[in-house]
Tab-separated table of C-alpha atoms in Angstrom:
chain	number	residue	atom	x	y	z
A	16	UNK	CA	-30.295	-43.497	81.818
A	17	UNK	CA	-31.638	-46.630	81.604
A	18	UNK	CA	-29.247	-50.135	81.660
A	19	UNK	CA	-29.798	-50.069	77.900
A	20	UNK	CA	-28.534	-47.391	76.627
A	21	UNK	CA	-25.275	-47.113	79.066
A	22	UNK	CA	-24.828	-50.381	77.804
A	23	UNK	CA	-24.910	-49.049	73.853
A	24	UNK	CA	-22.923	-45.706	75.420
A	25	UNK	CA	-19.892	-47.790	76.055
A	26	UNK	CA	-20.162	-50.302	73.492
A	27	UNK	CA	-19.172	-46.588	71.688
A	28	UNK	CA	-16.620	-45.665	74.047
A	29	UNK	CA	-15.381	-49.287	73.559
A	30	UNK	CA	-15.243	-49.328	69.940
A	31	UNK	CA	-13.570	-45.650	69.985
A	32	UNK	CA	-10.823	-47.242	72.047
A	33	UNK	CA	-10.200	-50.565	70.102
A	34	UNK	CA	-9.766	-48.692	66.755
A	35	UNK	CA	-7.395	-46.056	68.641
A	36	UNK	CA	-5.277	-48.868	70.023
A	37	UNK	CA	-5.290	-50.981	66.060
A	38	UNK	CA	-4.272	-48.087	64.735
A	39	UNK	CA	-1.121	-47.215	67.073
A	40	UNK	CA	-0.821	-50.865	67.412
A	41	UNK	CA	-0.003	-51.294	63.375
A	42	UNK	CA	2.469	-48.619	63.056
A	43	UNK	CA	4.438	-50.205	65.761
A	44	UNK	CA	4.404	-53.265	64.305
A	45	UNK	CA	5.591	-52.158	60.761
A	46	UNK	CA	8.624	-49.575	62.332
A	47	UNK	CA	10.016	-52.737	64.390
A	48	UNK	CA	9.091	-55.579	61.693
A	49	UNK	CA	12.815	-56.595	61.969
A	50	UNK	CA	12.724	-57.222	65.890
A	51	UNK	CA	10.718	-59.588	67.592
A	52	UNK	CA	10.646	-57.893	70.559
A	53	UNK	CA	11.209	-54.452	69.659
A	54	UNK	CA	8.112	-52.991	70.252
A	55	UNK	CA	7.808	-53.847	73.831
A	56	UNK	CA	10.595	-51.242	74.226
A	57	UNK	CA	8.499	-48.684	72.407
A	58	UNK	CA	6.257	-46.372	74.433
A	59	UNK	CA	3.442	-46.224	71.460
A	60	UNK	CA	2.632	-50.246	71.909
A	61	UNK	CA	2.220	-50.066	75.490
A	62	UNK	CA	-0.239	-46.833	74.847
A	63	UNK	CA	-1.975	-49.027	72.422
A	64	UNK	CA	-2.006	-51.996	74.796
A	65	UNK	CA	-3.902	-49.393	77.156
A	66	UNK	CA	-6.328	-48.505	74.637
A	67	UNK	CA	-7.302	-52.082	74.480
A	68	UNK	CA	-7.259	-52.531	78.041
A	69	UNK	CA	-9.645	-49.365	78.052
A	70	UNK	CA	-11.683	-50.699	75.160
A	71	UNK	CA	-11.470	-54.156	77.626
A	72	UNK	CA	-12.791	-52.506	80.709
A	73	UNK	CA	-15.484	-50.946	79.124
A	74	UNK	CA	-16.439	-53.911	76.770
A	75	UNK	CA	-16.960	-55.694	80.391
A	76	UNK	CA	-19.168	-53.255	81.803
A	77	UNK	CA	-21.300	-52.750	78.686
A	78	UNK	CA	-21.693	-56.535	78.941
A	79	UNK	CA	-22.661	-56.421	82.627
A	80	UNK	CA	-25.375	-53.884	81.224
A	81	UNK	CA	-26.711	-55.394	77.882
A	82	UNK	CA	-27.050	-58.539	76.295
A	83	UNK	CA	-24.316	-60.149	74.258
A	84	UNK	CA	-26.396	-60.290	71.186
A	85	UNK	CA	-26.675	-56.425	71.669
A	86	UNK	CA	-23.118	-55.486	72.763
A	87	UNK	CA	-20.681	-57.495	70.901
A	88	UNK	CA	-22.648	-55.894	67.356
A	89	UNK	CA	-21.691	-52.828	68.330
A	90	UNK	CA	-17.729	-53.896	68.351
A	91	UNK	CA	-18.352	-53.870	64.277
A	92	UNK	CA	-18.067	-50.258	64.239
A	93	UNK	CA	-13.854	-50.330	65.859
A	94	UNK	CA	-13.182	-50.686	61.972
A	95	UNK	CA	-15.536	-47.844	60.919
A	96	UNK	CA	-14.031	-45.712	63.594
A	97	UNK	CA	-10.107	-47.036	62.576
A	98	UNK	CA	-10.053	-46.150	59.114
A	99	UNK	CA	-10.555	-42.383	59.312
A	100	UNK	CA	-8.726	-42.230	62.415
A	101	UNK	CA	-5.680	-43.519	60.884
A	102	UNK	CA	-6.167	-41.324	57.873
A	103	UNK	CA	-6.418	-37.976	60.414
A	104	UNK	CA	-3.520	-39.035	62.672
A	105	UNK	CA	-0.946	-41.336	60.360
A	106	UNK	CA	-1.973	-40.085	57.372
A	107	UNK	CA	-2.115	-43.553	56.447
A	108	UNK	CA	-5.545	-43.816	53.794
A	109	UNK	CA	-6.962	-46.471	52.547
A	110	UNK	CA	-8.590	-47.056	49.236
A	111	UNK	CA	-11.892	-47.010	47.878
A	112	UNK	CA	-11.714	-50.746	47.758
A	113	UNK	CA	-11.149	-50.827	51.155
A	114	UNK	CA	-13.751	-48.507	52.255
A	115	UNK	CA	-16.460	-50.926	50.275
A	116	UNK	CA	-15.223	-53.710	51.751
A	117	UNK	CA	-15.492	-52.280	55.342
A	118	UNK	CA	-18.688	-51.035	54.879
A	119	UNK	CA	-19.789	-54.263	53.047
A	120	UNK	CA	-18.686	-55.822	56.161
A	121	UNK	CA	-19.710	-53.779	59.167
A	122	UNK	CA	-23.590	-53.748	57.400
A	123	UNK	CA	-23.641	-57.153	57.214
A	124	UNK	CA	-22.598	-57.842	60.498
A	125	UNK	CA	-24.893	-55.759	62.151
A	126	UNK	CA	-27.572	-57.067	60.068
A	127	UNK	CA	-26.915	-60.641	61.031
A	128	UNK	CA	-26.087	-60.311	64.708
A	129	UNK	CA	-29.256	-57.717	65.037
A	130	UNK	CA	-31.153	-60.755	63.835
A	131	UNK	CA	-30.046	-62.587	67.141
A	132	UNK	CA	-32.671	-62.861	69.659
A	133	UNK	CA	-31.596	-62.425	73.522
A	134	UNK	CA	-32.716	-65.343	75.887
A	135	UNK	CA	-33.117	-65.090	79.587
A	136	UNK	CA	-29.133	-64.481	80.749
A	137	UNK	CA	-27.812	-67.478	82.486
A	138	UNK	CA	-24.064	-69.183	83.502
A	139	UNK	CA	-22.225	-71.781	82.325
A	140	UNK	CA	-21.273	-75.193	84.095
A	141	UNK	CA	-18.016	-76.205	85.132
A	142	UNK	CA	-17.603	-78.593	82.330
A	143	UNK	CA	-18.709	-76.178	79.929
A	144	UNK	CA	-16.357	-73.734	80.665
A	145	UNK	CA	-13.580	-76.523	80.722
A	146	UNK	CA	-14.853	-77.844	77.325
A	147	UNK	CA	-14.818	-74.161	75.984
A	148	UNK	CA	-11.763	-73.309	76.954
A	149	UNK	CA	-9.804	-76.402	75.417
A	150	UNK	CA	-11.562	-76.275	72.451
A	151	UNK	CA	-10.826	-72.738	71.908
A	152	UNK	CA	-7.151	-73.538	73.044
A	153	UNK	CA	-6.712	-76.287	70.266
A	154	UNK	CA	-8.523	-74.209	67.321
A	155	UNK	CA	-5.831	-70.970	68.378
A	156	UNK	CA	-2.646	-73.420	68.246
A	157	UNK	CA	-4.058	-74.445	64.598
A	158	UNK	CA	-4.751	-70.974	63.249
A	159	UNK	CA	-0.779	-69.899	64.684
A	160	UNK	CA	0.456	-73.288	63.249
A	161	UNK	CA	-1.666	-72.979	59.935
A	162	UNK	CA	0.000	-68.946	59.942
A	163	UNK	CA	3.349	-70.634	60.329
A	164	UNK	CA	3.475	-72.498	57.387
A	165	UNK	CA	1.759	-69.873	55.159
A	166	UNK	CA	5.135	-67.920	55.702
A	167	UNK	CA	5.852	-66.873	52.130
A	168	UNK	CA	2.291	-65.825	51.494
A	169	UNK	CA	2.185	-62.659	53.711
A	170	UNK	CA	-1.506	-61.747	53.307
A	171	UNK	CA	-3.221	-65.332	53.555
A	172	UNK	CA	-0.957	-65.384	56.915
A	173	UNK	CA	-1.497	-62.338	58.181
A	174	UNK	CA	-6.049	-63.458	57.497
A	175	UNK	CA	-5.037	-66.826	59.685
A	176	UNK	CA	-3.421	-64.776	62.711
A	177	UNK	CA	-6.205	-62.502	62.510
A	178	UNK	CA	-8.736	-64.970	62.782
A	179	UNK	CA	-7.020	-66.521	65.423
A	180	UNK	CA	-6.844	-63.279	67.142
A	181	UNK	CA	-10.503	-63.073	66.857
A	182	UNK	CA	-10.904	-65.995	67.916
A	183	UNK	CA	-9.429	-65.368	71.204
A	184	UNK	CA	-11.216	-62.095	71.890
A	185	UNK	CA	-14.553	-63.434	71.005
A	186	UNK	CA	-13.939	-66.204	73.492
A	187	UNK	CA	-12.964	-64.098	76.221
A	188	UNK	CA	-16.428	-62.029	75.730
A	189	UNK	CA	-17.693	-65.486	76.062
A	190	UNK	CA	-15.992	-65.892	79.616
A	191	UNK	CA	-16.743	-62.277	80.466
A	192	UNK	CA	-20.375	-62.656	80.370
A	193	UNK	CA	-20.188	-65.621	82.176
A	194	UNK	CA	-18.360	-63.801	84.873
A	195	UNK	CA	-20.810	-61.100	84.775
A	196	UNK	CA	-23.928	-63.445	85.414
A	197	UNK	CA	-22.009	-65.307	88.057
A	198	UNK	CA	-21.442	-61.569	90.041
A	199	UNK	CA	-24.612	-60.116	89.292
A	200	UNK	CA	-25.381	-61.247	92.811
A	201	UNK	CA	-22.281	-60.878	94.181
A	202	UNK	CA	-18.549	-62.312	94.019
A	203	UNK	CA	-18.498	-65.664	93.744
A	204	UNK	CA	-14.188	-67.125	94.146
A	205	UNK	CA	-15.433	-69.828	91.656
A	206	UNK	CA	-14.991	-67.536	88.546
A	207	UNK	CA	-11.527	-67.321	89.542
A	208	UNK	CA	-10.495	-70.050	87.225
A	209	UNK	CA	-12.554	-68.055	84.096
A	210	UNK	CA	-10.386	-64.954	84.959
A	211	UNK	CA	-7.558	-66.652	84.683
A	212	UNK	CA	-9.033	-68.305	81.028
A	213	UNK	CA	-9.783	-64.687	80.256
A	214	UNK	CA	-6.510	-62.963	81.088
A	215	UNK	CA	-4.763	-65.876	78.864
A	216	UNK	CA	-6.986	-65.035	75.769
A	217	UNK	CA	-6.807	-60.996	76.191
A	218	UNK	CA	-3.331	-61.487	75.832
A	219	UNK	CA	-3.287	-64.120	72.881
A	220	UNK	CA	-5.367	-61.451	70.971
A	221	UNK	CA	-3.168	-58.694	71.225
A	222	UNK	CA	-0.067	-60.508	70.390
A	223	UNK	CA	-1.577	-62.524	67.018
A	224	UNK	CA	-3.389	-58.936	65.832
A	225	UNK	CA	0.199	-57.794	66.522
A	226	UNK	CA	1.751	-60.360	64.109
A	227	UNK	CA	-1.189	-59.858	61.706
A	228	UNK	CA	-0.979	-55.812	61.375
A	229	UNK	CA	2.508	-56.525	60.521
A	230	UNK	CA	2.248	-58.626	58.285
A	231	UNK	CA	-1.066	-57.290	56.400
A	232	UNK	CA	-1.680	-53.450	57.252
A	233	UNK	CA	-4.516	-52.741	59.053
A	234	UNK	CA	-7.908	-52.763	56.586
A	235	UNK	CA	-7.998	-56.899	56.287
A	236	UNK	CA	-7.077	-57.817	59.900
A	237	UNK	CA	-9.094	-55.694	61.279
A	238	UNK	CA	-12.056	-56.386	59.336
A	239	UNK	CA	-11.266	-60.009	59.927
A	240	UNK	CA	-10.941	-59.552	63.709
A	241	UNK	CA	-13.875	-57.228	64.185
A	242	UNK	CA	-16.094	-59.927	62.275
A	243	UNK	CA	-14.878	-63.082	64.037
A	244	UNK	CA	-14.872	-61.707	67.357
A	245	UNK	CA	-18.996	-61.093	66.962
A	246	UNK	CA	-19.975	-63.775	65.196
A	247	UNK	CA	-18.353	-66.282	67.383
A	248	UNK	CA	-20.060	-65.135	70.389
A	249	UNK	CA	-23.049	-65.071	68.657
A	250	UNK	CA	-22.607	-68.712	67.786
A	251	UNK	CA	-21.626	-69.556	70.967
A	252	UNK	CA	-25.115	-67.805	72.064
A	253	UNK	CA	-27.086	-69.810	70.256
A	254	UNK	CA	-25.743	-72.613	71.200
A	255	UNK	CA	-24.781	-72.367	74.717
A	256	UNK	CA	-26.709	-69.686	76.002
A	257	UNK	CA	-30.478	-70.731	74.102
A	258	UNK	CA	-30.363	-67.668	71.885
A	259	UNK	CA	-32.191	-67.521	68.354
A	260	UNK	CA	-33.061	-65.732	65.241
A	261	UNK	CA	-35.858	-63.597	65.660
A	262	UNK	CA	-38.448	-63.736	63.048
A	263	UNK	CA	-38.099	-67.930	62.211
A	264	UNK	CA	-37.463	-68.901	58.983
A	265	UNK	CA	-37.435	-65.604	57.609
A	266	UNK	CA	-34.689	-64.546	59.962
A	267	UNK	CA	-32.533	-67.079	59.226
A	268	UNK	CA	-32.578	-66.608	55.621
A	269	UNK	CA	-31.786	-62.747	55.960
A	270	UNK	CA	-29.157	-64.010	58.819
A	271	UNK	CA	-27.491	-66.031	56.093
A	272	UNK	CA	-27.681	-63.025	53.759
A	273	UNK	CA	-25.729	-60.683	55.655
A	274	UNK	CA	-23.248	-63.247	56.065
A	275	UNK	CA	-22.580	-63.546	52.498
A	276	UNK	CA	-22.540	-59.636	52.462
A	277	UNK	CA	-20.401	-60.093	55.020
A	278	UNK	CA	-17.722	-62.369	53.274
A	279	UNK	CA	-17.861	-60.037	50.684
A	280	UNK	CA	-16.556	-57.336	52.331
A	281	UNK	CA	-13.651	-58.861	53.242
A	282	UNK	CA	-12.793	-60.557	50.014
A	283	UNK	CA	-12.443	-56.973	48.828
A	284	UNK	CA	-10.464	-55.791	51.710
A	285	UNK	CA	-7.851	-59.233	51.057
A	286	UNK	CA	-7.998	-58.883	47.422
A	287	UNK	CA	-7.125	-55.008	47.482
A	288	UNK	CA	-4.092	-55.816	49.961
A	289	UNK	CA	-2.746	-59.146	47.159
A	290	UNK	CA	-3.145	-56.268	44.408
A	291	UNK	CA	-0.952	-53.801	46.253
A	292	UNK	CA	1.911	-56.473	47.188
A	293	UNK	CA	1.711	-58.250	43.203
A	294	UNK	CA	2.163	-54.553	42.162
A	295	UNK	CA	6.001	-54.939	40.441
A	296	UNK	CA	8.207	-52.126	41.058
A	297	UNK	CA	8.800	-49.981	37.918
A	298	UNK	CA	11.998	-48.564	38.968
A	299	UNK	CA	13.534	-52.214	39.134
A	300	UNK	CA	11.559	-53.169	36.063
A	301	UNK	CA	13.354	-50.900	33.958
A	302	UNK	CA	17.086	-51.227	35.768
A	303	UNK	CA	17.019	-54.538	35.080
A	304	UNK	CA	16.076	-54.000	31.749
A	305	UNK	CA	18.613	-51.550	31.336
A	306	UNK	CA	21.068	-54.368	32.366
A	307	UNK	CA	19.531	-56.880	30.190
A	308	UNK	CA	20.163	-54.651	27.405
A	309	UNK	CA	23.959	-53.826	27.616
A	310	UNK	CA	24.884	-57.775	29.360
A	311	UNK	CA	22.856	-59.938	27.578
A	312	UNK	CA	21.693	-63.194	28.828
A	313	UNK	CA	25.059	-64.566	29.035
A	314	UNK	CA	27.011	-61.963	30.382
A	315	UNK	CA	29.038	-58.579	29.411
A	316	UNK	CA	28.647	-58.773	25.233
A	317	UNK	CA	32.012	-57.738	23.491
A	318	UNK	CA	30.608	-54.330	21.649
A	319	UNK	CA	26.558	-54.208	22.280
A	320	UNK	CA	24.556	-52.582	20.042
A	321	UNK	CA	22.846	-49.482	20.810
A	322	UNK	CA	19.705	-49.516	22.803
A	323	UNK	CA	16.084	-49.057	20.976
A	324	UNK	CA	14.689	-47.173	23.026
A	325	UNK	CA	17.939	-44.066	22.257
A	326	UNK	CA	17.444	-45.643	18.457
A	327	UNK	CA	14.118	-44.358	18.835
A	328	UNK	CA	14.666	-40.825	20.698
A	329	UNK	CA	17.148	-39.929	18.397
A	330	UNK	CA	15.017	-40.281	15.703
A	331	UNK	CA	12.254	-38.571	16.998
A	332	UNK	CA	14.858	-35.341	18.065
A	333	UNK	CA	15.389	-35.148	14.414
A	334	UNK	CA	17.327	-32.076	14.056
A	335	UNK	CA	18.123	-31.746	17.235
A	336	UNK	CA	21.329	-31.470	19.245
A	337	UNK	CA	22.141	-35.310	19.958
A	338	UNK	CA	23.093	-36.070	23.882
A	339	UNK	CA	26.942	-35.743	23.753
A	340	UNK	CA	26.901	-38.510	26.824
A	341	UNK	CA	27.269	-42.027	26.200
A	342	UNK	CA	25.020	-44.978	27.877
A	343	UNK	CA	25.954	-46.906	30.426
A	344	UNK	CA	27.641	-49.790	29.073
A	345	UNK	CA	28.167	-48.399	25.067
A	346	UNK	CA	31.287	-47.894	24.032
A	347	UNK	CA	32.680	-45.042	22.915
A	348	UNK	CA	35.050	-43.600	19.773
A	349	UNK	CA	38.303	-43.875	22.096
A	350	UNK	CA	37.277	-47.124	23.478
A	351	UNK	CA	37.000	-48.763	19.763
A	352	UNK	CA	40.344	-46.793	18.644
A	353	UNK	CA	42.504	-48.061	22.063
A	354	UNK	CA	40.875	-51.656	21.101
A	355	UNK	CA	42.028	-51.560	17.546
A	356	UNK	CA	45.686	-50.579	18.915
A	357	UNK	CA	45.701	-53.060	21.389
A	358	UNK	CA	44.871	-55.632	18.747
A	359	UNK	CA	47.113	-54.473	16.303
A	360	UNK	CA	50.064	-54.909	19.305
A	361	UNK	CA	48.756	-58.438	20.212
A	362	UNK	CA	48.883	-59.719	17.063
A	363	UNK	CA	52.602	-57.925	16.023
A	364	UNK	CA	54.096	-59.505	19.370
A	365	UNK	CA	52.423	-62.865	18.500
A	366	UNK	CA	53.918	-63.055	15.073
A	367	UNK	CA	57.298	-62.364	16.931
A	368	UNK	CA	57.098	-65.284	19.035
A	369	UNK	CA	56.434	-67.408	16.194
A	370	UNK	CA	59.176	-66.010	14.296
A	371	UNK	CA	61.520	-66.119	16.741
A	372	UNK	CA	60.894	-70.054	17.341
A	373	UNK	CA	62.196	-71.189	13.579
A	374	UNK	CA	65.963	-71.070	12.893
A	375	UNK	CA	67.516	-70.236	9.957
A	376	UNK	CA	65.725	-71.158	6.175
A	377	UNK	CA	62.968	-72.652	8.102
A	378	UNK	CA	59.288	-71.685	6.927
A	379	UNK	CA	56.915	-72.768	5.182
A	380	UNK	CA	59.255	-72.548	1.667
A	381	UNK	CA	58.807	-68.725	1.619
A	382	UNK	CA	61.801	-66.990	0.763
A	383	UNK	CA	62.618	-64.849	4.414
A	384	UNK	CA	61.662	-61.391	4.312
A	385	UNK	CA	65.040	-59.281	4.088
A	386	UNK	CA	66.241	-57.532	7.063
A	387	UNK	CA	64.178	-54.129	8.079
A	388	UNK	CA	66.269	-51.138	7.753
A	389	UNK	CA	66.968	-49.502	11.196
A	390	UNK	CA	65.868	-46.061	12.305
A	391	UNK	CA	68.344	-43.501	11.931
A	392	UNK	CA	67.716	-42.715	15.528
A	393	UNK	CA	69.234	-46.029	16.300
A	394	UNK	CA	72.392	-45.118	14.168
A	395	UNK	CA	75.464	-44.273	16.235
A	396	UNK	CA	77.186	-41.016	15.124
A	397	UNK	CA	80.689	-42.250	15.683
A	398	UNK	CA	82.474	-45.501	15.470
């Protein structure tokens, strides 16, 4: 087997991994969404954190093998490998929306990266690496702050932490293959420093696609992730390592074609996750309807009429036997008959007190009533 295709055999292996890890990954993150640091205490996130180390290790050695325009291309398929996976092992499926968009999104991808020519492989400077690394720094600590103030819009956060995240891995393939080329003739203690740059990014990823797959499933981040991560090394290629689009002119014009194919794949995948959370919930809809109905807008009315929508089934029973229980809220027979009473009593012992308040011949010129015969129950028997 040639360097080639091991190279393409573990960019595979690799993606295989990465989706395995998202996919454990997210359901962590959504069973400890109340805890920050919950899922550190849960053995499924550190078996996803080994799938990504895995998908790391391997990621490393296929770019030790192949060129970067080659290898990080092949990373596009961790979402086509993460959607059926979580649909076989979590039962968690996603739409047909989603399924567009993720195709939309992979093909584009691989159409504009496979449109990136490969230049002879070289290293980076000291000051390049320095420059890289703060400028990658500064762009992550926007995307987090930028995430941070988009806290009440849940999907346009969870898009910012997942570009961010992307951000970061991209960047560390960046390092990577600059500590590849530096070994290819041997160890060199000089890369230490780029380790050390790489180590710090590996482990921004994981925690901001953490934060993101909790906050917006796992279709959009991933998609998000899986297309930044390429497409920043590739610009990072062209610019810093003197690769090109093949073909000229004509590549760049398909290159910028797949990137709008590209964006449209995820627009579907962000616009099918703000569909499902707008989505009101009937249930509540129609409790709080319910409510409306027997409280009114102004609180608890004094009798309230009966509901249209029993108007309505009654009438369409006709003949048949009417339900003998009441609605929430309605009164019924006994309530209007104890009201009545308790009226009637109110107004007797009112009239009493005003009575009771006027002395003798006083009134309003009436002549007073004459004295109300007593029960004979109240009559003593004997003197």
């Amino acid at each position: 087997m040639n360097a080639l295709a091991l190279s393409v055999l573990l960019s595979f292996v690799s993606a295989v991994a990465y989706a395995g890890g998202a996919v454990v990954q997210e359901r962590v993150a959504v069973s400890c969404s109340g805890e920050r640091f919950a899922p550190l205490r849960r053995p499924g996130w550190w078996a996803a954190l080994g799938l990504n180390g895995l998908g790391g290790v391997l990621h490393v050695v296929a770019l030790a093998f192949g060129p970067l325009s080659l290898v990080q291309p092949l990373g596009a398929l961790t979402i086509v490998f993460a959607l059926p996976m979580a649909a076989l092992f979590v039962g968690r499926k996603a739409g047909a929306t989603a399924w567009r968009g993720a195709v939309m999104a992979t093909a584009g991808l691989a159409g504009l990266l496979s449109l990136v020519g490969s230049a002879e492989s070289h290293s980076l400077g000291p000051a390049e690496r320095t420059g890289l690394a703060v400028v990658t720094g500064g762009a992550i600590v926007a995307l987090m702050a930028a995430a941070r103030a988009a806290h009440r819009h849940p999907a346009v956060r969870s898009m910012l932490l997942a570009t961010g995240a992307g951000t970061a891995f991209g960047m560390s393939s960046v390092f990577t293959k600059t500590v590849a080329v530096d070994w290819s003739a041997g160890v060199d203690l000089a890369a230490l420093p780029s380790l050390g740059v790489i180590a710090v990014l590996s482990a921004a990823g994981v925690f901001l696609s953490q934060a993101a797959y909790r906050d917006g499933g796992l279709a959009a981040p991933l998609a998000t992730l899986t297309v930044v991560n390429p497409v920043l090394a590739a610009v990072v290629g062209i610019a810093m390592f003197g690769e090109t689009f093949r073909h000229g002119t004509t590549g760049t014009v398909l290159a910028l074609g797949c990137a709008v194919v590209t964006g449209g794949g995820l627009i579907l995948l962000t616009t099918e996750r703000l569909g499902g959370a707008a989505e009101p919930d009937h249930e509540t809809a129609s409790a709080d309807a319910r409510v409306g109905d027997v409280h009114g807008p102004d609180g608890p009315a004094a009798w309230p009429a009966m509901p249209a929508g029993r108007a309505s089934a009654d009438a369409a029973r006709g003949a048949a036997v009417p339900d003998p229980r009441p609605e929430p809220g309605w009164p019924t027979d006994a309530d209007r008959s104890t009201g009545a009473v308790l009226a009637a009593v109110d107004d007797f012992r009112g009239g009493e007190a005003e009575d009771a308040g006027k002395g003798p011949g006083e009134g309003d010129g009436e002549t007073p009533a004459a004295p109300r015969a007593r029960p004979l129950s109240d009559i003593p028997l004997c003197a």
